[in-house]
mmCIF file of C-alpha atoms and ligand atoms in Angstrom:
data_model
loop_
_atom_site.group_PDB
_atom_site.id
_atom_site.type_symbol
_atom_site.label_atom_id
_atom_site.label_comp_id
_atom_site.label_asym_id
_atom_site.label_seq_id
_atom_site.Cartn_x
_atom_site.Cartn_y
_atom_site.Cartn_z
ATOM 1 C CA UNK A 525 -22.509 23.079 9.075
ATOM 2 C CA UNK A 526 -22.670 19.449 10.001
ATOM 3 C CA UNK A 527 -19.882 17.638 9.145
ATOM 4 C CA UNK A 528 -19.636 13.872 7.558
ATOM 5 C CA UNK A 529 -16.356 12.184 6.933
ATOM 6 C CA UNK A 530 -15.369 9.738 4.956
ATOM 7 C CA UNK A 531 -12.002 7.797 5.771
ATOM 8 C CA UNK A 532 -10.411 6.419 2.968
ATOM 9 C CA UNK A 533 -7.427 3.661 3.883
ATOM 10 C CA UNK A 534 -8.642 3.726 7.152
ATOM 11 C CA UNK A 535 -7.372 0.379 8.754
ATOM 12 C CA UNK A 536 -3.497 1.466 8.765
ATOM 13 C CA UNK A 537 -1.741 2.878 11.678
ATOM 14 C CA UNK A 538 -2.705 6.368 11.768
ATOM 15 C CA UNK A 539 -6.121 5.792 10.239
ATOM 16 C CA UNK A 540 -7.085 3.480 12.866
ATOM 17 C CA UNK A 541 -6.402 6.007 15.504
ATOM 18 C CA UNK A 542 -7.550 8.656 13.677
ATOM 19 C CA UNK A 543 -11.144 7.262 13.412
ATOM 20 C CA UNK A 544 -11.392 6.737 16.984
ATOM 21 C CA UNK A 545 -10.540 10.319 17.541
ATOM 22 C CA UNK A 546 -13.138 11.394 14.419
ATOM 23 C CA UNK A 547 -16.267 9.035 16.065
ATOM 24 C CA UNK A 548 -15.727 11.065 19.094
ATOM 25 C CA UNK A 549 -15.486 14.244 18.136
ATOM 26 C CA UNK A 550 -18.536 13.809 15.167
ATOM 27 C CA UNK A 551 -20.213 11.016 16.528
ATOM 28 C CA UNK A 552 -19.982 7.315 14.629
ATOM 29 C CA UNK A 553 -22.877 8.194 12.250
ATOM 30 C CA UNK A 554 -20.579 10.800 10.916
ATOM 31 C CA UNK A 555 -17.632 9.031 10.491
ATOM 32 C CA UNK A 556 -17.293 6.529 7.630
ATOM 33 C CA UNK A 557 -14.400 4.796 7.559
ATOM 34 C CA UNK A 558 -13.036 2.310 4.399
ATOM 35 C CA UNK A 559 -10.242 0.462 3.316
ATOM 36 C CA UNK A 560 -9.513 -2.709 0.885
ATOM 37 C CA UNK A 561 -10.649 -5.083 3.466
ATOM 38 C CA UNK A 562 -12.667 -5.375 6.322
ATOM 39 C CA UNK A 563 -11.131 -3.821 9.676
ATOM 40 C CA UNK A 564 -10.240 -6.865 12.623
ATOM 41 C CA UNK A 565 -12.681 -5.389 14.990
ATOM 42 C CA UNK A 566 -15.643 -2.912 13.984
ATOM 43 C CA UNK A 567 -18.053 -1.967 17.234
ATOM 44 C CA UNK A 568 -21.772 -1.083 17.535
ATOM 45 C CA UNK A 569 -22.871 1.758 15.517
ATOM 46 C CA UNK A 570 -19.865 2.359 13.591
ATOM 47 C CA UNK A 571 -19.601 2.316 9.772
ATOM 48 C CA UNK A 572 -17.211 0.536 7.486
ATOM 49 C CA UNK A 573 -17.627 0.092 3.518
ATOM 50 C CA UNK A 574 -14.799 -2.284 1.589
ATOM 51 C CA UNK A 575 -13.567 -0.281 -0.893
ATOM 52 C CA UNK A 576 -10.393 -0.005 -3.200
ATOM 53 C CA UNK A 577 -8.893 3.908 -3.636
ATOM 54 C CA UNK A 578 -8.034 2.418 -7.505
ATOM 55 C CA UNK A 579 -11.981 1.721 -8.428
ATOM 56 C CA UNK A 580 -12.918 4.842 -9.157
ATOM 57 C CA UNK A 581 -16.738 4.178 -9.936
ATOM 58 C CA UNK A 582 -16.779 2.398 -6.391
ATOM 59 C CA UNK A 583 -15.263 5.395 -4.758
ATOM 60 C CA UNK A 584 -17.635 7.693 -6.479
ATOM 61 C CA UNK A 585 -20.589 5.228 -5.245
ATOM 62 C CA UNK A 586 -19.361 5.824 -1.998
ATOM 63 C CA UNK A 587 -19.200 9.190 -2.025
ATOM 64 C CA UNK A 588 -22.313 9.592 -3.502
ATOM 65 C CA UNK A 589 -24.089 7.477 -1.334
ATOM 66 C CA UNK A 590 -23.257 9.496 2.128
ATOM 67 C CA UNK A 591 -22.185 13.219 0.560
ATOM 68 C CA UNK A 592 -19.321 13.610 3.309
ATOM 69 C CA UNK A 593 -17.956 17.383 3.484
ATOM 70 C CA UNK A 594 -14.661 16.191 4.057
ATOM 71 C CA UNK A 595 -12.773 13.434 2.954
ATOM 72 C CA UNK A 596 -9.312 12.009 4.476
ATOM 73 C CA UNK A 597 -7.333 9.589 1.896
ATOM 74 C CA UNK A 598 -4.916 7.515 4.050
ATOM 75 C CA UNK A 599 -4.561 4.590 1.458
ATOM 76 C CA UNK A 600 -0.651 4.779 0.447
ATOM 77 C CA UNK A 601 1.873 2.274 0.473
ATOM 78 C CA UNK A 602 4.838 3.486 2.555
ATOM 79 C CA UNK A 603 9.349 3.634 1.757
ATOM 80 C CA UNK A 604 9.944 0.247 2.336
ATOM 81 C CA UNK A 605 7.187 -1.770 0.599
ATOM 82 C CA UNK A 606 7.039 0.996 -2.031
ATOM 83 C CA UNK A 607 10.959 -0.347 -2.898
ATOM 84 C CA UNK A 608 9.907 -3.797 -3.060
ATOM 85 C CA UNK A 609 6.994 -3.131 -6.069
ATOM 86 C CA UNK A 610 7.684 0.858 -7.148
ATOM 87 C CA UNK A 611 5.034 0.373 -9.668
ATOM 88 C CA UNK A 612 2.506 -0.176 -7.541
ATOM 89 C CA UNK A 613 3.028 2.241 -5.389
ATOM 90 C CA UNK A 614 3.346 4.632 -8.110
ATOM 91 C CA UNK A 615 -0.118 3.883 -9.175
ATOM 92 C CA UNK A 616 -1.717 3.198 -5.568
ATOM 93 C CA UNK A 617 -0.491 7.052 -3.831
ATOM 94 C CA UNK A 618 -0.866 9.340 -7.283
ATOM 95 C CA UNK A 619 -3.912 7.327 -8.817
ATOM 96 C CA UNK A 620 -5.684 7.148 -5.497
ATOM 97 C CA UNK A 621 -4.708 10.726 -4.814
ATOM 98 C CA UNK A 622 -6.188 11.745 -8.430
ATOM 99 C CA UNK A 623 -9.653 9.678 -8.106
ATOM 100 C CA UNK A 624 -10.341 11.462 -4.533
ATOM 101 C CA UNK A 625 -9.463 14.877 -6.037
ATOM 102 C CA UNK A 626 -11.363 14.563 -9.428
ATOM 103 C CA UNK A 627 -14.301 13.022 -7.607
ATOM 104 C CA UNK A 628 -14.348 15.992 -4.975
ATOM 105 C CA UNK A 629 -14.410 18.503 -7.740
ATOM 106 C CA UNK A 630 -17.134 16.670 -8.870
ATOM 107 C CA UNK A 631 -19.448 15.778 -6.504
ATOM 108 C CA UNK A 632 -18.742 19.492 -4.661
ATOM 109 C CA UNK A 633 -17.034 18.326 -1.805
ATOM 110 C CA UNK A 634 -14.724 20.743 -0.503
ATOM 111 C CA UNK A 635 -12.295 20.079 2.631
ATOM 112 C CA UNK A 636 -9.525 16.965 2.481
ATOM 113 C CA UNK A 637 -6.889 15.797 4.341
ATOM 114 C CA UNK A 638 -4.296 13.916 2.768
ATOM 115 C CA UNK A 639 -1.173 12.898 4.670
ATOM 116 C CA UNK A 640 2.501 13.583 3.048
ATOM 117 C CA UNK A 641 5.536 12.396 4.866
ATOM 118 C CA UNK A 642 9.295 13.444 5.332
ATOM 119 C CA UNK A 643 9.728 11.346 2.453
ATOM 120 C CA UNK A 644 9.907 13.911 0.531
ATOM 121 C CA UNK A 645 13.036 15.549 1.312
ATOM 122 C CA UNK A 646 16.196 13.748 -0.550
ATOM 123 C CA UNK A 647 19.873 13.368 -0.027
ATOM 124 C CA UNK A 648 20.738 17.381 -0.996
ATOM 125 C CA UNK A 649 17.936 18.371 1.461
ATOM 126 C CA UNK A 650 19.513 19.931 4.601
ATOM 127 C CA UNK A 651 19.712 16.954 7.546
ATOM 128 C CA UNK A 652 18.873 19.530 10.366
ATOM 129 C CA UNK A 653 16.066 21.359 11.204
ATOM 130 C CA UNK A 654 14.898 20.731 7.578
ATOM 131 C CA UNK A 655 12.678 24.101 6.423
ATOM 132 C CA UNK A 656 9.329 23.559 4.867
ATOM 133 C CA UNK A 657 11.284 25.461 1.655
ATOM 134 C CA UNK A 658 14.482 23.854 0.609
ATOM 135 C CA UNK A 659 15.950 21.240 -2.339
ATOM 136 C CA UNK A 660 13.520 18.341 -2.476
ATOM 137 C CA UNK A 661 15.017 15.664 -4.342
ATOM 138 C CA UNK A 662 13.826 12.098 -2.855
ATOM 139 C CA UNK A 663 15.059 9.001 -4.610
ATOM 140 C CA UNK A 664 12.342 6.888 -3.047
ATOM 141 C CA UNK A 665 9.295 6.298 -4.963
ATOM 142 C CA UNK A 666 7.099 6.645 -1.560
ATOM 143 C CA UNK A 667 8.950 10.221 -1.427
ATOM 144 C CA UNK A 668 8.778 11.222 -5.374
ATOM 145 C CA UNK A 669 4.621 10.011 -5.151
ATOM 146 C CA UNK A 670 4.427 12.082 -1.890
ATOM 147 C CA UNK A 671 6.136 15.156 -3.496
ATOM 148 C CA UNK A 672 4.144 15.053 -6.992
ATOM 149 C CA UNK A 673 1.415 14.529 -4.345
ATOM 150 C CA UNK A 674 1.958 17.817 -2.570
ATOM 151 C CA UNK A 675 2.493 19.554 -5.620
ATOM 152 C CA UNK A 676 -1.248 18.598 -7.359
ATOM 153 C CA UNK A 677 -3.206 18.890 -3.772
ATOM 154 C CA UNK A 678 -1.620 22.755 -4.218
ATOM 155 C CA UNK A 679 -2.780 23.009 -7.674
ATOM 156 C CA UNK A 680 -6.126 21.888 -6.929
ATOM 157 C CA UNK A 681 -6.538 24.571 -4.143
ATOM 158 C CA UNK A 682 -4.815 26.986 -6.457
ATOM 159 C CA UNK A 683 -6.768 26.319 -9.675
ATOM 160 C CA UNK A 684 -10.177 24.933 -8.205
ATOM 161 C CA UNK A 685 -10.650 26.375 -4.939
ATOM 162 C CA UNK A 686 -10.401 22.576 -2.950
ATOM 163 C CA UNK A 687 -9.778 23.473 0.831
ATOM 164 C CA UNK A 688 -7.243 20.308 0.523
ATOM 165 C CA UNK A 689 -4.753 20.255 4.167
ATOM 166 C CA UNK A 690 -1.582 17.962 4.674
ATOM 167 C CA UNK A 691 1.053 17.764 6.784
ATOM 168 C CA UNK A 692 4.423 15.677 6.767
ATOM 169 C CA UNK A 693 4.187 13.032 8.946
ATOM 170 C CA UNK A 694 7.329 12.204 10.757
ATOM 171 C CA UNK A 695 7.946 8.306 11.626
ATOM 172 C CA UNK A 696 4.299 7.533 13.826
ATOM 173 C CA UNK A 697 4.891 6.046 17.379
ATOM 174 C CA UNK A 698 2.026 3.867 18.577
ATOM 175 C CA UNK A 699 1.088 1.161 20.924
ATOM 176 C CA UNK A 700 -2.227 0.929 19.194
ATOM 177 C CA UNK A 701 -2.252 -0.362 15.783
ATOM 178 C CA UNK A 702 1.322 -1.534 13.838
ATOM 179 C CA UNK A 703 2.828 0.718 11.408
ATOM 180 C CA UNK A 704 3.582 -1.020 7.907
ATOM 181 C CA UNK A 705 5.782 -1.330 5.166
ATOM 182 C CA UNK A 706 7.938 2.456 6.763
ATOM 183 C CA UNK A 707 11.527 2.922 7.244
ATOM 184 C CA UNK A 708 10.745 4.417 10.560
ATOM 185 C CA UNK A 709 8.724 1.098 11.682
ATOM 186 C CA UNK A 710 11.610 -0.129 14.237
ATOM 187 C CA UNK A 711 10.706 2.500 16.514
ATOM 188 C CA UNK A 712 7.644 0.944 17.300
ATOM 189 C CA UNK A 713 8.506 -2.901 16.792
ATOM 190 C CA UNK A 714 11.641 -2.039 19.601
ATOM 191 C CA UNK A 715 9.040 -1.524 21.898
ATOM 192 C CA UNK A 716 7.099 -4.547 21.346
ATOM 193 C CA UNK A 717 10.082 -6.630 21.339
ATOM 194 C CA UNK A 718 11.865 -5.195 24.571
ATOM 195 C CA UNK A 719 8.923 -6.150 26.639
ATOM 196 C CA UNK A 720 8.164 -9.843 24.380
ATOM 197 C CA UNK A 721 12.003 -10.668 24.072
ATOM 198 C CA UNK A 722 14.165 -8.073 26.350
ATOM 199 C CA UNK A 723 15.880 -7.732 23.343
ATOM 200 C CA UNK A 724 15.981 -5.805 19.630
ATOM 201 C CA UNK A 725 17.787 -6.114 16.557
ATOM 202 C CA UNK A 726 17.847 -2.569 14.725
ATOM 203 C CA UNK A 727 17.715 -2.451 10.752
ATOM 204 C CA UNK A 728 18.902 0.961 11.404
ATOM 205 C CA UNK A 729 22.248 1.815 12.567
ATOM 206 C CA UNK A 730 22.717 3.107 16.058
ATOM 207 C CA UNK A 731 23.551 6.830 14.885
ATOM 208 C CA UNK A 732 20.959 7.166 12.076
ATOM 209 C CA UNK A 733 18.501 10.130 13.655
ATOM 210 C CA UNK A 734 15.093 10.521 12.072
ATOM 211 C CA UNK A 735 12.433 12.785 12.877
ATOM 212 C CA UNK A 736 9.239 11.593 14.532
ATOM 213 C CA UNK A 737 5.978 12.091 16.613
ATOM 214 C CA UNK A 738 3.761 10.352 18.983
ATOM 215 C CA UNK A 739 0.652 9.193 18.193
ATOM 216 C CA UNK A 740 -1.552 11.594 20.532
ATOM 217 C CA UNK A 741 0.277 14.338 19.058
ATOM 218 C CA UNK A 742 -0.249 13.340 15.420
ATOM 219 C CA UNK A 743 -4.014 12.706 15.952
ATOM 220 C CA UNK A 744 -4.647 15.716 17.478
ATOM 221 C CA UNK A 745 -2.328 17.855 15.031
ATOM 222 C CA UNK A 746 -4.169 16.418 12.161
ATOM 223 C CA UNK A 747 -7.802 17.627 13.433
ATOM 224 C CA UNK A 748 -6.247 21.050 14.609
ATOM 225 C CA UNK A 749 -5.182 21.526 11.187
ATOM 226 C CA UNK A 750 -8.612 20.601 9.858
ATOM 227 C CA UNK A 751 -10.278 22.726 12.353
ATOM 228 C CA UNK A 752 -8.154 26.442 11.398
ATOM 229 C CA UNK A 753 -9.757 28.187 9.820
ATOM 230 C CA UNK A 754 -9.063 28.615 5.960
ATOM 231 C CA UNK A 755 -7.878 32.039 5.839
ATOM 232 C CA UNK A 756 -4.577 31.115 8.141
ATOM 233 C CA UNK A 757 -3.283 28.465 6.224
ATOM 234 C CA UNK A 758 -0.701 29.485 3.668
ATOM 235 C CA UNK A 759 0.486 26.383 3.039
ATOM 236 C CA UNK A 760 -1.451 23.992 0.859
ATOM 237 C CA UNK A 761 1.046 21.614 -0.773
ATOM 238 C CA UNK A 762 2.251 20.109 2.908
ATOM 239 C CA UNK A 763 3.147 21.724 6.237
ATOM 240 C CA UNK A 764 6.797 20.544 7.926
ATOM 241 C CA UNK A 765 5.556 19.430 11.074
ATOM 242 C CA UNK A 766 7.824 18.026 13.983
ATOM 243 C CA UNK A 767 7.924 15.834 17.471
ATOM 244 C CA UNK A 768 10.940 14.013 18.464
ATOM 245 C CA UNK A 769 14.189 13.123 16.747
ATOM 246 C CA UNK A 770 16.328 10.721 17.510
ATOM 247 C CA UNK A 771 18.754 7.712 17.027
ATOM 248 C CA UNK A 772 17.936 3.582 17.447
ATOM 249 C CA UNK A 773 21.169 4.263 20.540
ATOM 250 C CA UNK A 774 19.215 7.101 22.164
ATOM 251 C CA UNK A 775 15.475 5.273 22.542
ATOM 252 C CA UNK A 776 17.366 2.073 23.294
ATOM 253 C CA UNK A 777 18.811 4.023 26.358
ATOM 254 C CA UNK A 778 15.444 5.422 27.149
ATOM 255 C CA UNK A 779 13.831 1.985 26.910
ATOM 256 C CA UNK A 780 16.735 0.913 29.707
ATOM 257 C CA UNK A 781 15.980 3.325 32.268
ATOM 258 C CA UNK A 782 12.481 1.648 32.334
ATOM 259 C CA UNK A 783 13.556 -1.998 31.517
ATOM 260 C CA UNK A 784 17.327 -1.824 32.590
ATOM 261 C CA UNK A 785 17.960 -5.970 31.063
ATOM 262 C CA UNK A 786 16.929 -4.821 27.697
ATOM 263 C CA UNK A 787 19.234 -5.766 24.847
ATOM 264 C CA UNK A 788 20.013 -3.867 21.591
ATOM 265 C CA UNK A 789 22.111 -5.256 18.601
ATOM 266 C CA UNK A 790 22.391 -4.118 14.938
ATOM 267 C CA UNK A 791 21.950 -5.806 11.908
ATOM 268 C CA UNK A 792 23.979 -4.368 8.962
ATOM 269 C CA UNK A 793 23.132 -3.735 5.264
ATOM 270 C CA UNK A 794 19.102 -3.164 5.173
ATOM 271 C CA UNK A 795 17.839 -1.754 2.291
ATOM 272 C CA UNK A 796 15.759 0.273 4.388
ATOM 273 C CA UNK A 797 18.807 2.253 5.888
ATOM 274 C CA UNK A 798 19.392 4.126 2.370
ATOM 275 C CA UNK A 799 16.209 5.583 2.402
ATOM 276 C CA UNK A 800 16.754 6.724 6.261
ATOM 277 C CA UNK A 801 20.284 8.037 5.040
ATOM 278 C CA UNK A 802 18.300 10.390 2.832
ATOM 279 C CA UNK A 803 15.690 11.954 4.955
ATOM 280 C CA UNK A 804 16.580 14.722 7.528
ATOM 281 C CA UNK A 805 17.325 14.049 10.686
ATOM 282 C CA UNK A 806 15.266 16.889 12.088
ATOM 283 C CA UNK A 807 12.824 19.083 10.912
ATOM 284 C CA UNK A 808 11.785 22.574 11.168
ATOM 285 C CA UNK A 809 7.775 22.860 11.988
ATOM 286 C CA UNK A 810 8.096 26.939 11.764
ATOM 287 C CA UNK A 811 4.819 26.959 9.460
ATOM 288 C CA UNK A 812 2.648 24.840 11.113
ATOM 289 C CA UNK A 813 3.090 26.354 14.522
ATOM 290 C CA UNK A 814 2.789 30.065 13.320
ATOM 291 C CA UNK A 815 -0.302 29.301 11.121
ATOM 292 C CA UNK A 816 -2.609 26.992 13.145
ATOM 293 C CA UNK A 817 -0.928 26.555 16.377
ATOM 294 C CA UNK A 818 1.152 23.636 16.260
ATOM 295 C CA UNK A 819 2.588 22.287 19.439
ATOM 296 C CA UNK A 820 3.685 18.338 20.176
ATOM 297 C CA UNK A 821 3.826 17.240 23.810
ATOM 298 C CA UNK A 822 6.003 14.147 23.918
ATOM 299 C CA UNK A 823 9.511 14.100 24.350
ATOM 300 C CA UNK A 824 11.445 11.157 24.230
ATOM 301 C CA UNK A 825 10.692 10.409 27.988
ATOM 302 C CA UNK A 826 7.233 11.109 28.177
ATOM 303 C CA UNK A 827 6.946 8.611 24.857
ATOM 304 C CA UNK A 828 8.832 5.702 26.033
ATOM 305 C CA UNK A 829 7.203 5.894 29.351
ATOM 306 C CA UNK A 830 3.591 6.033 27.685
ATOM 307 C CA UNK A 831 4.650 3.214 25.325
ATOM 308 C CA UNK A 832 5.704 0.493 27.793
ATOM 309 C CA UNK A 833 3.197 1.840 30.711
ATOM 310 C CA UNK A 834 0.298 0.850 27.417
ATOM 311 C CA UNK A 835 1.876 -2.027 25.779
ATOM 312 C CA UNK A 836 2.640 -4.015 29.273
ATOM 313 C CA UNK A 837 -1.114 -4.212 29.971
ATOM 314 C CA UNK A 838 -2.146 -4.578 26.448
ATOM 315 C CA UNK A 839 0.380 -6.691 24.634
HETATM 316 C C1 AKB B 1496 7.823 5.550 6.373
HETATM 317 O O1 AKB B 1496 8.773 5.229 7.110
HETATM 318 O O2 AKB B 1496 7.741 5.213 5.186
HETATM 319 C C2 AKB B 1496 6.736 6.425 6.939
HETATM 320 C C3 AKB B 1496 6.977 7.875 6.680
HETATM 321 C C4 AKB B 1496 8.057 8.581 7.383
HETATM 322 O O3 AKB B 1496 6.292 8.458 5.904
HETATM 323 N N1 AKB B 1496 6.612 6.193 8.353
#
């Protein structure tokens, strides 16, 4: 079958990637990205309709208009901005979520991705190799969205028959597009501001580990998931899925061996290091890897070096 996707959210970090990687493999005609605004840069040949998740007459226009196969929601707001206005984020990740599901079962269209996160593990969740069954009780409205999330996308494939997919994302290390609005954001802005300033000031504390992945990895995880086929998956509220973990101390050392002047300092009492003090510190991908294969690539090393190597010619 000939597949046509739409991208919903598609101008954040991972969507932005992800669409490069989706043009290739279906060819830009087949790929049709959207998001609230306009992108900063769309080429020749590629496709782009402004659209907002919440309209959900303009989202069924859409859909209607180029009868994808599969749809992949990215719109979400993430921890950190999700503190600042709860409500909306409420409404924006489980209203948004809701429109793309009702309008799949209506229009017929089967396969979707939808992203979860580590958010949704809380502070009685196990901090170490975190399994993909264990308490879930996250006190951050990204997290509590993310887990009602998983829990309908499994109901729809339960009750309907939607081939829905999802994994956890991890914190998302790129020298692409900026992450926004995340708790695990300082992992990428160190890296812009070691080679703009020599220096960084954490909002994490030095010995606060968090799980997360690599760009490459994530993009190519993501369309290995969408590629197994149906019959392995057993998990269709959200698979655990795992890179790197480590502390703001640990990639500041890596970011030395490269750039040996670089500075790191601390700066105490961010909101955003309660919601890091609730999330695991690693996580246990056993699912993901038995079921479709699952394997990351980049260590710690390989990342840092890929980072700077990238951002020095392209910042
Ligand atoms: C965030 O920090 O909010 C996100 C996530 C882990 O889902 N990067």
């Amino acid at each position: 079958m000939k597949e046509r996707i739409i991208m919903i959210g598609a101008n954040g970090q991972i969507g932005s990637e992800l669409a490069v990687a989706l043009r290739q493999k279906f060819g830009n005609e087949n790929v049709i990205t959207s998001d609230i605004r306009p992108p900063a840069e769309l080429k020749s040949g590629e496709i782009f309709e402004t659209i907002n998740v919440l309209d959900k007459d303009a989202v069924k226009a859409l859909l209607v208009k180029y009868k994808p196969t599969q749809i992949y929601l990215l719109a979400a707001m993430l921890s950190a901005t999700g503190e600042q206005y709860p409500m909306k984020a409420w409404d924006l990740n489980m209203n948004g979520l809701l429109n793309v599901l009702d309008l799949a079962l209506e229009l017929g269209i089967k396969k979707i991705f939808w992203p979860s996160s580590i958010a949704v593990f809380g502070p009685n969740s196990p901090k170490q190799h975190t399994e993909q069954y264990c308490v879930m009780d996250p006190n951050s409205i990204y997290g509590i969205s993310k887990l009602a999330g998983e829990r309908l996308c499994e109901y729809y494939h339960q009750k309907y028959g939607l081939d829905i997919r999802s994994v956890r994302y991890p914190g998302i290390i790129s020298w692409k597009t900026a992450p926004g609005g995340g708790t695990t954001d300082y992992a990428v802005h160190i890296f812009f501001e070691a080679l703009r300033q020599g220096k960084y000031a954490s909002f994490l504390s030095e010995n606060t580990e968090l799980p997360m992945l690599y760009m490459d990895d994530a993009v190519r995880g993501t369309i290995e998931l969408m590629d197994a086929p149906a019959e392995q998956l057993s998990i269709r509220s959200s698979y655990n899925l795992a890179g790197i973990s480590f502390t703001p101390a640990m990639i500041a050392e890596e970011i030395k061996k490269i750039l040996p002047n670089f500075e790191m300092s601390y700066v105490e009492n961010d909101p955003r290091q309660a919601i890091a003090d609730s999330w695991p510190a690693s996580i246990d991908d056993a699912y993901a890897r038995k079921d479709w294969g699952w394997q990351p690539t980049f260590d710690l090393e390989a990342m840092t070096k890929d980072m700077i190597e990238n951002l020095k010619t392209n910042i």
